[in-house]
Amino acid sequence: MSSRSQNSCGQVAVLWLVVVILCSVGPLAAAQDQPAPKWELFGGYSFVDPATHVHGLLPGGLVPVTSRVESNPRGIGASVTYNFNRWFGLTADGSGHWGSGENGLGNRIDDASFYTASMGPKLTYRSHYFSPFVEALVGWHSLDSDLFQSDNRFGFMAGGGLDLNLNRRFALRLIRGDFVFSNHQYGSSSTVPATDVRGIRLQSGIVFMFGGKSAPPPVSASCTINPSEVMVGEPLTATVAGRNFDSKHPLNYTWSSTGGKITGNDTTATIDSNGVAGGSYTVTAHVSDPKMKRDGDANCMATFTVKEPPKNPPVASCSANPSTVQAGTPSTISCTCTSPDNAQVSLSGWTASGGAISGSASNATLDSSGTSNGPITVTATCSDSRGLNTQATAQVMVQNPPPVSPEFIKLEARLALHSIYFATDQPRIAKPDGGLLPSQEQTLTALADDFKKYLETKPDARLTLEGHADPRGSAEYNQALSERRVERTKRFLIEHGVPAANLDTKAFGEQKNLDEAQVRDAVEKNPELTPEQRQRVLDNMKTILLASNRRVDVTLSTTGQRSVREFPFNAADSLTLLQQAGARKTSKPGTKKEAKPRAKP
């Protein structure tokens, strides 16, 4: 076979290898998700076929001899590549193919050693498992014939290969094929033809990779459902969040559920639980990146529980206030009605085993009039919107009061009404604890003793203190004066053991003053006055009328009613006031009469 035809065969083989590599690049280029290492170090086996005829002069020969150079399977190769990015790198390459070591002219004429040291660019298309590449190398080529001298020339190589990625650090170089181009000369070009290498170099081995960015974390997804537990018919919302996806890529979302109807085509989906039986169900979300051909999918699941509506009856309770009453006294019944299942509830159907019950909603009033001693049971019905009912009861104990003793009747009569009288403009602002005459203190002391006894039988009884002032001052002054009088009376009673909680106060100023007819009628009906005393009071009606309105009325209010209001005129107080007035009239001559404040009652 001629040298030209052999060279053509080698070139065709390398071209076919490059075509295969480029064809494999097409479908893989779009799936480049393998990070690029910064450095690649290759080492392995190397085979070379120079695809040339060597021409040279034997020692002492005059005519050049020619022989085709055999392919050389005895070789090793190594290269180191620095990658500027995931596609482009710069490779420094070296390979060595040594002679056969045969003896004899006939055996050695077709043997030659071949060594290279080159550098050039490398283009790599990286996918998860395969990384095809193409390269072009230029540098030093040495063709050493076993019979002729060594010849070193500038040479060129171009080709490609295919790496199988075992992991991030190691790859198996399945094939590396380069077309080898260099021109050599063994003797004078005028007599010896050139030895032109137009062959191929094939290699296979291990690639060690290091440096560069770490592999991106795998994509994942997480799902949540809110709420995670619902009643039948209540909606749920499912949400998915993708992690480690490329934020620049649009993602596809697919939803499915083992129960209910799910609707959604993005990160959120709605689940309709109508018609779903009670139980636990699972929602699955599938997230995918269509631009990633591998490992661009992630799934996640979340569970939710559907509960069938419970059918617990409503809960009700009732209470009575007061729970113990005297016949004729009302009691308020209050009931609560709730549903453990949050159903709508209502309270109705009030009944009572005695007396009369009336009410609506959650409150009713029991009228115990005409009932005898003993318990009365009040019942109410609590119903929910599903027709479930619960009854609740409260009990009211009716106690008829024991017969009232004559002593108690006299005590109550004594407490019916007392009037405490103050002198003009008493008590003063500067001395609020003054103003009470000894006779008035005696009256209040006896009143306090009687009321404390009365409370032993009727602890809810109250005394109402109502303050007044005669009309000789301004309305504002009279109001403040009546307030001081009623507070002085209240403090005195408290000091003598009357509970403050059983005292009520009112101040009227000059409002509700008694007129002369009322005072005269009270004097005439007062059994404490003798005829002579009564006449003396009537003869001094002007003084008594003013004094009658400088008073604090103390009235008794018993539970459920107010005592009959009367206006008895205390004989001792009235006579004391007249004595004070007479003393002022008979004071010694030359004694300056105490000036009374103007417009002060």
Coordinates of C-alpha atoms in Angstrom, one line a residue:
M1 CA 0.0 0.0 0.0
S2 CA 1.3 3.5 -0.8
S3 CA 2.2 6.0 1.8
R4 CA -0.5 8.3 0.6
S5 CA -3.3 5.7 1.0
Q6 CA -2.1 4.8 4.5
N7 CA -2.1 8.4 5.5
S8 CA -5.6 8.8 4.2
C9 CA -6.8 5.8 6.2
G10 CA -5.4 7.3 9.5
Q11 CA -7.0 10.7 8.8
V12 CA -10.3 9.1 8.0
A13 CA -10.2 7.2 11.3
V14 CA -9.5 10.3 13.3
L15 CA -12.2 12.3 11.5
W16 CA -14.7 9.6 12.2
L17 CA -13.8 9.8 15.9
V18 CA -14.2 13.5 16.0
V19 CA -17.6 13.2 14.3
V20 CA -18.8 10.7 16.8
I21 CA -17.7 13.0 19.7
L22 CA -19.4 16.0 18.2
C23 CA -22.6 14.0 17.6
S24 CA -22.7 13.0 21.2
V25 CA -22.1 16.6 22.3
G26 CA -25.5 17.7 20.8
P27 CA -27.9 16.0 23.2
L28 CA -25.6 16.3 26.1
A29 CA -24.7 20.0 25.8
A30 CA -28.2 21.1 27.0
A31 CA -27.8 19.0 30.1
Q32 CA -24.6 20.4 31.5
D33 CA -25.2 20.2 35.2
Q34 CA -21.8 18.8 36.2
P35 CA -19.6 21.5 37.8
A36 CA -16.2 22.0 36.1
P37 CA -13.0 21.2 38.0
K38 CA -10.3 23.8 37.9
W39 CA -7.6 21.2 37.1
E40 CA -7.6 17.8 35.2
L41 CA -4.7 15.4 35.4
F42 CA -4.7 12.5 32.9
G43 CA -2.4 9.5 32.7
G44 CA -2.7 6.3 30.8
Y45 CA -2.0 4.1 27.9
S46 CA -1.0 5.6 24.5
F47 CA -1.0 4.0 21.0
V48 CA 0.4 5.7 17.9
D49 CA 0.3 5.0 14.2
P50 CA 2.5 7.5 12.3
A51 CA 1.0 6.4 9.0
T52 CA 4.1 7.3 7.2
H53 CA 7.1 5.8 5.3
V54 CA 10.6 6.5 6.6
H55 CA 13.2 7.6 4.1
G56 CA 16.9 7.6 4.9
L57 CA 20.5 6.6 4.0
L58 CA 22.0 3.5 5.7
P59 CA 25.6 3.8 6.8
G60 CA 27.8 3.7 3.7
G61 CA 24.7 3.7 1.5
L62 CA 24.4 5.9 -1.6
V63 CA 20.7 5.3 -2.4
P64 CA 18.0 6.1 0.1
V65 CA 16.0 3.2 1.5
T66 CA 12.3 3.4 2.3
S67 CA 10.1 1.4 4.6
R68 CA 6.6 1.9 6.1
V69 CA 6.7 2.7 9.9
E70 CA 4.8 0.2 11.9
S71 CA 2.2 1.3 14.5
N72 CA 3.6 1.5 18.0
P73 CA 1.5 0.0 20.8
R74 CA 4.2 0.6 23.3
G75 CA 3.5 4.0 24.9
I76 CA 2.2 6.1 27.7
G77 CA 0.6 9.5 27.8
A78 CA -0.1 12.3 30.3
S79 CA -1.7 15.7 30.2
V80 CA -2.7 18.5 32.5
T81 CA -5.6 20.9 31.8
Y82 CA -6.4 24.2 33.4
N83 CA -10.1 25.0 32.9
F84 CA -11.0 28.7 32.7
N85 CA -14.7 27.8 32.8
R86 CA -16.9 24.8 32.4
W87 CA -16.2 24.7 28.6
F88 CA -12.8 26.1 27.8
G89 CA -9.4 25.0 29.1
L90 CA -5.7 24.9 28.2
T91 CA -4.0 21.5 28.0
A92 CA -0.3 20.7 28.3
D93 CA 0.3 17.2 26.8
G94 CA 3.1 14.7 26.6
S95 CA 3.4 11.2 25.3
G96 CA 6.1 8.7 24.6
H97 CA 6.2 5.6 22.3
W98 CA 9.5 3.7 22.4
G99 CA 11.1 1.3 19.9
S100 CA 10.5 -2.5 19.7
G101 CA 14.0 -3.5 20.7
E102 CA 14.3 -5.9 17.8
N103 CA 17.7 -6.8 16.2
G104 CA 18.6 -7.0 12.6
L105 CA 18.3 -4.6 9.7
G106 CA 15.2 -6.2 8.4
N107 CA 13.4 -6.1 11.7
R108 CA 14.5 -2.6 12.7
I109 CA 13.9 -0.7 9.5
D110 CA 10.2 -0.3 10.1
D111 CA 10.4 0.5 13.8
A112 CA 10.6 4.1 15.3
S113 CA 10.0 5.8 18.6
F114 CA 7.7 8.8 18.8
Y115 CA 7.6 11.5 21.4
T116 CA 5.5 14.6 21.8
A117 CA 5.3 17.7 24.0
S118 CA 2.4 20.0 23.1
M119 CA 0.0 22.6 24.3
G120 CA -3.3 23.9 23.1
P121 CA -7.0 24.7 23.8
K122 CA -9.6 22.2 24.9
L123 CA -13.4 22.5 24.7
T124 CA -15.5 20.2 27.0
Y125 CA -19.2 19.7 27.2
R126 CA -20.0 18.4 30.7
S127 CA -23.0 16.3 31.7
H128 CA -23.7 14.3 34.7
Y129 CA -22.0 11.1 33.5
F130 CA -20.2 11.9 30.2
S131 CA -17.9 14.7 29.2
P132 CA -17.0 14.7 25.5
F133 CA -14.2 17.1 24.4
V134 CA -12.3 18.3 21.4
E135 CA -8.7 19.8 21.4
A136 CA -6.0 21.2 19.2
L137 CA -2.3 20.9 20.3
V138 CA 0.9 22.3 18.9
G139 CA 4.5 21.7 20.0
W140 CA 7.5 19.4 19.8
H141 CA 7.4 16.1 17.9
S142 CA 10.3 13.7 17.8
L143 CA 10.4 10.7 15.4
D144 CA 13.3 8.4 16.2
S145 CA 13.9 5.7 13.6
D146 CA 15.7 2.6 14.9
L147 CA 18.1 2.8 11.9
F148 CA 18.3 6.5 11.4
Q149 CA 19.0 9.4 13.6
S150 CA 16.4 11.2 15.8
D151 CA 14.5 14.1 14.1
N152 CA 12.8 16.8 16.2
R153 CA 10.2 19.0 14.5
F154 CA 7.3 21.4 15.2
G155 CA 4.1 19.4 15.1
F156 CA 0.3 19.7 15.3
M157 CA -2.4 17.4 16.8
A158 CA -6.2 17.8 16.8
G159 CA -8.9 15.5 17.9
G160 CA -11.1 14.7 20.9
G161 CA -12.3 12.2 23.4
L162 CA -14.9 11.0 25.8
D163 CA -14.7 10.8 29.6
L164 CA -17.0 8.7 31.8
N165 CA -17.4 10.6 35.1
L166 CA -17.1 8.2 38.0
N167 CA -17.6 10.9 40.6
R168 CA -16.6 14.5 41.2
R169 CA -12.9 13.6 41.5
F170 CA -12.3 10.7 39.0
A171 CA -13.3 9.9 35.5
L172 CA -12.4 7.1 33.1
R173 CA -11.1 8.4 29.7
L174 CA -12.7 5.9 27.4
I175 CA -11.1 7.1 24.3
R176 CA -8.9 10.0 23.2
G177 CA -8.0 10.2 19.5
D178 CA -5.8 12.8 17.8
F179 CA -4.7 13.3 14.3
V180 CA -0.9 13.8 14.3
F181 CA 0.8 16.1 11.8
S182 CA 4.5 16.7 11.5
N183 CA 7.3 16.7 8.8
H184 CA 10.7 15.0 9.4
Q185 CA 13.9 14.7 7.3
Y186 CA 16.6 12.0 7.5
G187 CA 19.3 13.2 5.2
S188 CA 19.7 15.9 2.5
S189 CA 16.4 16.9 1.0
S190 CA 18.1 16.8 -2.4
T191 CA 18.6 13.1 -2.2
V192 CA 16.3 11.8 0.6
P193 CA 12.5 12.3 0.5
A194 CA 10.8 13.8 3.5
T195 CA 9.2 11.6 6.1
D196 CA 5.7 13.1 6.7
V197 CA 3.8 11.9 9.7
R198 CA 0.0 12.0 9.1
G199 CA -1.1 9.5 11.6
I200 CA -3.3 9.0 14.7
R201 CA -2.7 8.8 18.4
L202 CA -5.1 6.9 20.6
Q203 CA -5.1 7.0 24.4
S204 CA -7.1 5.7 27.4
G205 CA -6.7 6.1 31.1
I206 CA -7.7 7.8 34.3
V207 CA -8.5 11.5 34.8
F208 CA -8.1 13.0 38.3
M209 CA -10.0 16.3 38.8
F210 CA -9.6 18.8 41.6
G211 CA -10.3 22.4 42.4
G212 CA -13.3 24.4 41.1
K213 CA -16.7 24.9 42.5
S214 CA -18.5 22.3 44.6
A215 CA -21.3 20.4 43.0
P216 CA -24.6 22.2 43.6
P217 CA -26.8 20.7 46.3
P218 CA -29.5 18.5 45.0
V219 CA -32.9 20.0 44.4
S220 CA -35.6 19.3 47.0
A221 CA -39.1 20.3 47.9
S222 CA -41.1 20.7 51.1
C223 CA -44.9 20.6 51.5
T224 CA -47.2 22.0 54.1
I225 CA -51.0 21.9 54.5
N226 CA -53.0 24.5 56.5
P227 CA -55.0 23.5 58.4
S228 CA -53.8 20.0 58.8
E229 CA -57.1 18.9 60.3
V230 CA -60.6 19.9 59.1
M231 CA -64.2 18.8 59.3
V232 CA -65.8 17.3 56.2
G233 CA -66.6 20.2 53.8
E234 CA -64.0 22.6 55.1
P235 CA -61.3 23.7 52.6
L236 CA -57.5 23.2 52.9
T237 CA -54.6 25.0 51.4
A238 CA -51.4 23.1 50.3
T239 CA -48.1 24.9 49.7
V240 CA -44.9 23.7 48.2
A241 CA -41.5 25.3 48.4
G242 CA -38.6 24.2 46.1
R243 CA -35.0 24.3 47.2
N244 CA -31.8 24.6 45.3
F245 CA -33.5 25.2 41.9
D246 CA -32.1 27.7 39.6
S247 CA -33.9 30.9 40.4
K248 CA -33.7 32.0 36.7
H249 CA -35.6 28.9 35.4
P250 CA -39.4 28.7 35.4
L251 CA -40.6 25.6 37.3
N252 CA -43.5 23.3 36.7
Y253 CA -45.8 22.1 39.5
T254 CA -48.0 19.1 39.6
W255 CA -50.4 18.3 42.4
S256 CA -52.2 15.1 43.4
S257 CA -54.2 14.0 46.5
T258 CA -55.4 10.7 47.8
G259 CA -58.6 12.3 49.0
G260 CA -60.7 15.3 48.0
K261 CA -60.5 17.4 44.9
I262 CA -57.2 19.3 44.5
T263 CA -56.8 22.3 42.3
G264 CA -53.6 24.1 41.6
N265 CA -50.8 24.7 39.0
D266 CA -48.3 26.7 41.0
T267 CA -46.9 26.8 44.5
T268 CA -50.4 26.7 46.1
A269 CA -53.2 24.3 45.7
T270 CA -56.7 24.1 47.2
I271 CA -58.3 20.8 48.5
D272 CA -62.1 20.5 48.6
S273 CA -63.0 18.0 51.3
N274 CA -66.7 17.8 50.4
G275 CA -67.9 14.3 50.4
V276 CA -64.7 12.9 51.8
A277 CA -65.0 10.1 54.4
G278 CA -63.2 10.7 57.7
G279 CA -59.6 9.6 57.7
S280 CA -56.0 10.6 56.8
Y281 CA -55.0 11.6 53.3
T282 CA -51.8 12.5 51.5
V283 CA -51.1 15.4 49.1
T284 CA -48.1 15.0 46.7
A285 CA -46.4 17.9 44.9
H286 CA -44.0 17.4 42.0
V287 CA -41.7 20.2 41.1
S288 CA -39.6 20.1 38.0
D289 CA -37.1 22.3 36.1
P290 CA -37.7 21.6 32.3
K291 CA -34.2 23.0 31.5
M292 CA -32.5 20.4 33.6
K293 CA -32.4 17.0 31.8
R294 CA -31.3 15.2 34.9
D295 CA -31.9 15.6 38.7
G296 CA -34.2 18.5 38.0
D297 CA -37.2 17.0 39.8
A298 CA -38.3 16.9 43.4
N299 CA -41.3 15.5 45.2
C300 CA -42.8 16.2 48.6
M301 CA -45.8 14.9 50.6
A302 CA -47.9 16.2 53.4
T303 CA -50.8 14.6 55.2
F304 CA -54.1 16.0 56.4
T305 CA -56.9 14.6 58.4
V306 CA -60.6 14.9 57.7
K307 CA -63.0 14.5 60.6
E308 CA -66.7 13.7 60.3
P309 CA -68.9 16.1 62.2
P310 CA -69.2 15.0 65.9
K311 CA -72.6 14.5 67.4
N312 CA -72.1 15.4 71.1
P313 CA -75.2 16.8 72.8
P314 CA -75.1 20.4 74.1
V315 CA -73.9 21.2 77.7
A316 CA -76.1 23.3 80.0
S317 CA -75.9 24.4 83.6
C318 CA -78.2 26.6 85.7
S319 CA -77.9 28.6 88.9
A320 CA -80.3 30.5 91.2
N321 CA -79.6 33.9 92.8
P322 CA -80.5 33.9 95.6
S323 CA -80.8 30.2 96.1
T324 CA -82.8 30.6 99.3
V325 CA -85.7 33.0 99.4
Q326 CA -88.7 33.8 101.6
A327 CA -92.1 33.2 100.1
G328 CA -93.0 36.0 97.8
T329 CA -89.4 37.0 97.1
P330 CA -88.2 36.5 93.5
S331 CA -85.1 34.6 92.4
T332 CA -83.2 35.0 89.2
I333 CA -82.3 31.8 87.3
S334 CA -79.3 32.0 84.9
C335 CA -78.4 29.2 82.5
T336 CA -75.5 28.7 80.2
C337 CA -75.9 26.6 77.0
T338 CA -72.9 25.6 74.8
S339 CA -72.1 23.0 72.2
P340 CA -68.8 21.0 72.3
D341 CA -69.2 20.7 68.5
N342 CA -69.6 24.5 68.1
A343 CA -73.1 24.0 66.8
Q344 CA -75.7 26.8 67.2
V345 CA -77.6 26.5 70.5
S346 CA -80.7 28.1 72.1
L347 CA -82.3 27.9 75.5
S348 CA -86.0 27.5 76.0
G349 CA -88.7 25.5 77.7
W350 CA -88.6 27.0 81.2
T351 CA -90.6 25.1 83.8
A352 CA -90.8 25.2 87.6
S353 CA -92.2 22.7 90.1
G354 CA -93.7 25.6 92.1
G355 CA -94.4 29.3 91.8
A356 CA -94.4 31.0 88.5
I357 CA -91.4 31.1 86.0
S358 CA -91.0 33.6 83.2
G359 CA -88.1 34.4 81.0
S360 CA -86.4 34.2 77.7
A361 CA -82.9 33.5 76.4
S362 CA -80.6 32.6 79.2
N363 CA -82.3 34.3 82.2
A364 CA -85.7 33.7 83.9
T365 CA -87.4 35.0 87.1
L366 CA -89.1 32.7 89.6
D367 CA -92.0 34.2 91.5
S368 CA -92.3 32.4 94.8
S369 CA -95.6 34.0 95.9
G370 CA -98.0 31.6 97.5
T371 CA -95.5 28.8 97.8
S372 CA -94.8 26.8 101.0
N373 CA -91.6 25.9 102.6
G374 CA -89.4 23.6 100.5
P375 CA -87.4 23.3 97.3
I376 CA -88.6 24.5 93.9
T377 CA -86.9 22.9 90.8
V378 CA -86.5 25.1 87.8
T379 CA -85.8 23.3 84.5
A380 CA -84.6 24.7 81.1
T381 CA -83.9 22.9 77.8
C382 CA -80.8 23.6 75.8
S383 CA -81.1 22.6 72.1
D384 CA -78.7 22.7 69.2
S385 CA -79.2 23.2 65.5
R386 CA -79.0 19.4 64.9
G387 CA -81.9 18.7 67.2
L388 CA -79.9 17.4 70.2
N389 CA -81.2 18.5 73.6
T390 CA -80.0 18.7 77.1
Q391 CA -81.9 19.7 80.2
A392 CA -80.4 21.6 83.1
T393 CA -82.0 22.4 86.5
A394 CA -81.5 24.8 89.4
Q395 CA -83.1 24.6 92.9
V396 CA -84.5 27.4 94.9
M397 CA -85.3 26.8 98.6
V398 CA -88.3 28.7 99.9
Q399 CA -88.3 29.5 103.6
N400 CA -91.3 31.3 105.2
P401 CA -90.0 33.7 107.9
P402 CA -90.8 32.8 111.6
P403 CA -93.5 34.8 113.3
V404 CA -92.2 38.3 114.4
S405 CA -92.0 38.7 118.1
P406 CA -93.5 41.8 119.8
E407 CA -90.1 42.9 120.9
F408 CA -88.9 42.9 117.3
I409 CA -92.0 44.9 116.2
K410 CA -91.2 47.5 118.9
L411 CA -87.5 47.6 117.8
E412 CA -88.5 48.1 114.2
A413 CA -90.9 50.9 115.3
R414 CA -88.2 52.7 117.1
L415 CA -86.0 52.5 114.0
A416 CA -88.8 53.8 111.7
L417 CA -87.4 57.4 111.6
H418 CA -85.2 59.6 113.7
S419 CA -84.4 63.3 113.0
I420 CA -81.0 64.6 114.3
Y421 CA -80.9 68.4 114.6
F422 CA -77.9 70.7 114.2
A423 CA -77.3 74.3 115.4
T424 CA -76.9 77.1 112.8
D425 CA -74.0 76.6 110.4
Q426 CA -72.9 73.3 112.2
P427 CA -70.6 71.5 111.6
R428 CA -68.1 73.9 110.3
I429 CA -65.7 73.3 107.4
A430 CA -62.7 73.7 109.7
K431 CA -64.2 71.3 112.3
P432 CA -66.2 68.6 110.5
D433 CA -66.4 66.4 113.6
G434 CA -68.3 69.0 115.7
G435 CA -71.9 70.3 115.8
L436 CA -73.7 67.4 117.6
L437 CA -75.5 68.4 120.8
P438 CA -75.4 65.9 123.7
S439 CA -79.1 65.1 123.3
Q440 CA -78.4 64.3 119.6
E441 CA -75.5 62.1 120.5
Q442 CA -77.7 60.2 122.9
T443 CA -80.3 59.8 120.2
L444 CA -77.7 58.4 117.7
T445 CA -76.2 56.1 120.4
A446 CA -79.6 54.5 121.1
L447 CA -80.2 54.3 117.4
A448 CA -76.9 52.5 116.8
D449 CA -77.6 50.0 119.6
D450 CA -81.1 49.3 118.2
F451 CA -79.9 48.9 114.6
K452 CA -77.2 46.4 115.5
K453 CA -79.8 44.2 117.2
Y454 CA -82.0 44.6 114.2
L455 CA -79.2 43.4 111.9
E456 CA -79.1 40.1 113.8
T457 CA -82.5 39.3 112.4
K458 CA -82.3 41.1 109.1
P459 CA -78.7 41.4 108.0
D460 CA -79.7 43.1 104.7
A461 CA -81.4 46.0 106.4
R462 CA -80.0 49.5 105.7
L463 CA -80.2 53.0 107.3
T464 CA -80.6 55.9 104.9
L465 CA -79.2 59.3 106.2
E466 CA -80.7 62.3 104.4
G467 CA -79.1 65.8 105.2
H468 CA -81.0 69.1 105.1
A469 CA -80.3 72.8 105.7
D470 CA -82.6 75.8 106.3
P471 CA -83.0 78.3 103.5
R472 CA -81.0 81.2 104.9
G473 CA -77.8 80.5 102.8
S474 CA -77.0 80.2 99.1
A475 CA -77.9 76.9 97.4
E476 CA -74.2 76.0 97.0
Y477 CA -73.4 76.6 100.6
N478 CA -76.5 74.8 101.8
Q479 CA -75.6 71.8 99.7
A480 CA -72.1 71.5 101.1
L481 CA -73.4 72.1 104.7
S482 CA -76.0 69.3 104.3
E483 CA -73.2 67.0 103.1
R484 CA -71.1 67.7 106.1
R485 CA -74.1 67.0 108.4
V486 CA -74.9 63.7 106.8
E487 CA -71.2 62.6 106.9
R488 CA -70.9 63.6 110.6
T489 CA -73.9 61.5 111.4
K490 CA -72.5 58.6 109.4
R491 CA -69.1 58.7 111.1
F492 CA -70.8 58.8 114.5
L493 CA -72.8 55.6 113.8
I494 CA -69.8 53.8 112.4
E495 CA -67.8 54.8 115.6
H496 CA -70.6 53.1 117.5
G497 CA -70.4 49.8 115.7
V498 CA -72.8 50.2 112.7
P499 CA -71.3 48.6 109.5
A500 CA -70.5 51.2 106.9
A501 CA -72.0 48.8 104.2
N502 CA -75.4 49.1 105.8
L503 CA -75.4 52.9 105.6
D504 CA -76.6 55.0 102.6
T505 CA -76.3 58.8 102.5
K506 CA -78.1 61.6 100.6
A507 CA -77.7 65.4 100.8
F508 CA -80.5 67.7 99.7
G509 CA -79.3 71.1 100.8
E510 CA -82.4 73.4 101.1
Q511 CA -84.4 71.1 98.8
K512 CA -87.3 69.2 100.4
N513 CA -87.5 71.5 103.4
L514 CA -90.5 71.1 105.7
D515 CA -93.1 73.9 105.7
E516 CA -94.8 75.3 108.8
A517 CA -97.9 73.1 108.4
Q518 CA -95.8 70.0 108.4
V519 CA -93.8 71.0 111.5
R520 CA -97.0 72.1 113.3
D521 CA -98.6 68.8 112.5
A522 CA -95.6 66.9 113.7
V523 CA -95.5 68.9 117.0
E524 CA -99.2 68.3 117.7
K525 CA -98.8 64.5 117.0
N526 CA -95.6 64.1 119.0
P527 CA -96.5 61.9 122.0
E528 CA -93.2 62.8 123.7
L529 CA -94.4 66.4 124.4
T530 CA -96.5 67.3 127.4
P531 CA -99.3 69.9 126.8
E532 CA -97.1 72.6 128.3
Q533 CA -94.1 71.6 126.3
R534 CA -96.2 71.4 123.1
Q535 CA -97.6 74.9 123.7
R536 CA -94.2 76.3 124.3
V537 CA -92.9 74.8 121.0
L538 CA -95.9 76.2 119.1
D539 CA -95.4 79.6 120.6
N540 CA -91.8 79.6 119.2
M541 CA -92.8 78.2 115.7
K542 CA -90.4 80.5 113.8
T543 CA -87.4 79.2 115.7
I544 CA -88.7 75.6 115.5
L545 CA -89.3 75.8 111.8
L546 CA -85.8 76.9 111.1
A547 CA -84.4 74.2 113.4
S548 CA -86.6 71.5 111.8
N549 CA -84.8 72.0 108.5
R550 CA -81.3 71.9 110.1
R551 CA -81.6 68.1 110.4
V552 CA -80.5 64.7 109.2
D553 CA -83.4 62.2 108.8
V554 CA -82.4 58.6 109.6
T555 CA -84.9 56.1 108.0
L556 CA -84.9 52.3 108.0
S557 CA -85.1 50.3 104.8
T558 CA -85.8 46.7 105.3
T559 CA -85.4 44.0 102.6
G560 CA -88.0 44.4 100.0
Q561 CA -89.8 47.4 101.4
R562 CA -89.2 50.9 102.9
S563 CA -90.5 51.7 106.4
V564 CA -93.4 54.2 106.8
R565 CA -92.0 57.7 106.8
E566 CA -93.0 59.8 109.8
F567 CA -91.8 63.1 111.2
P568 CA -91.7 62.8 115.0
F569 CA -90.4 65.8 116.8
N570 CA -87.8 64.9 119.4
A571 CA -89.0 66.7 122.6
A572 CA -85.6 66.9 124.2
D573 CA -84.0 68.4 121.1
S574 CA -86.8 70.9 120.6
L575 CA -86.7 72.0 124.2
T576 CA -82.9 72.3 124.1
L577 CA -83.2 74.5 121.0
L578 CA -85.7 76.8 122.9
Q579 CA -83.5 76.8 125.9
Q580 CA -80.5 77.9 123.8
A581 CA -82.6 80.7 122.2
G582 CA -83.8 81.8 125.6
A583 CA -80.3 81.9 127.0
R584 CA -79.2 84.2 124.2
K585 CA -82.0 86.6 124.9
T586 CA -81.2 86.8 128.7
S587 CA -77.5 87.2 128.3
K588 CA -75.9 89.9 130.4
P589 CA -76.0 93.5 129.2
G590 CA -72.8 94.6 127.6
T591 CA -72.0 91.0 126.3
K592 CA -71.5 91.1 122.6
K593 CA -74.0 88.8 120.8
E594 CA -72.2 86.2 118.5
A595 CA -72.6 87.3 115.0
K596 CA -74.1 84.7 112.8
P597 CA -72.6 84.2 109.3
R598 CA -74.6 86.0 106.7
A599 CA -76.5 83.8 104.3
K600 CA -75.5 80.7 106.4
P601 CA -78.3 78.5 107.7

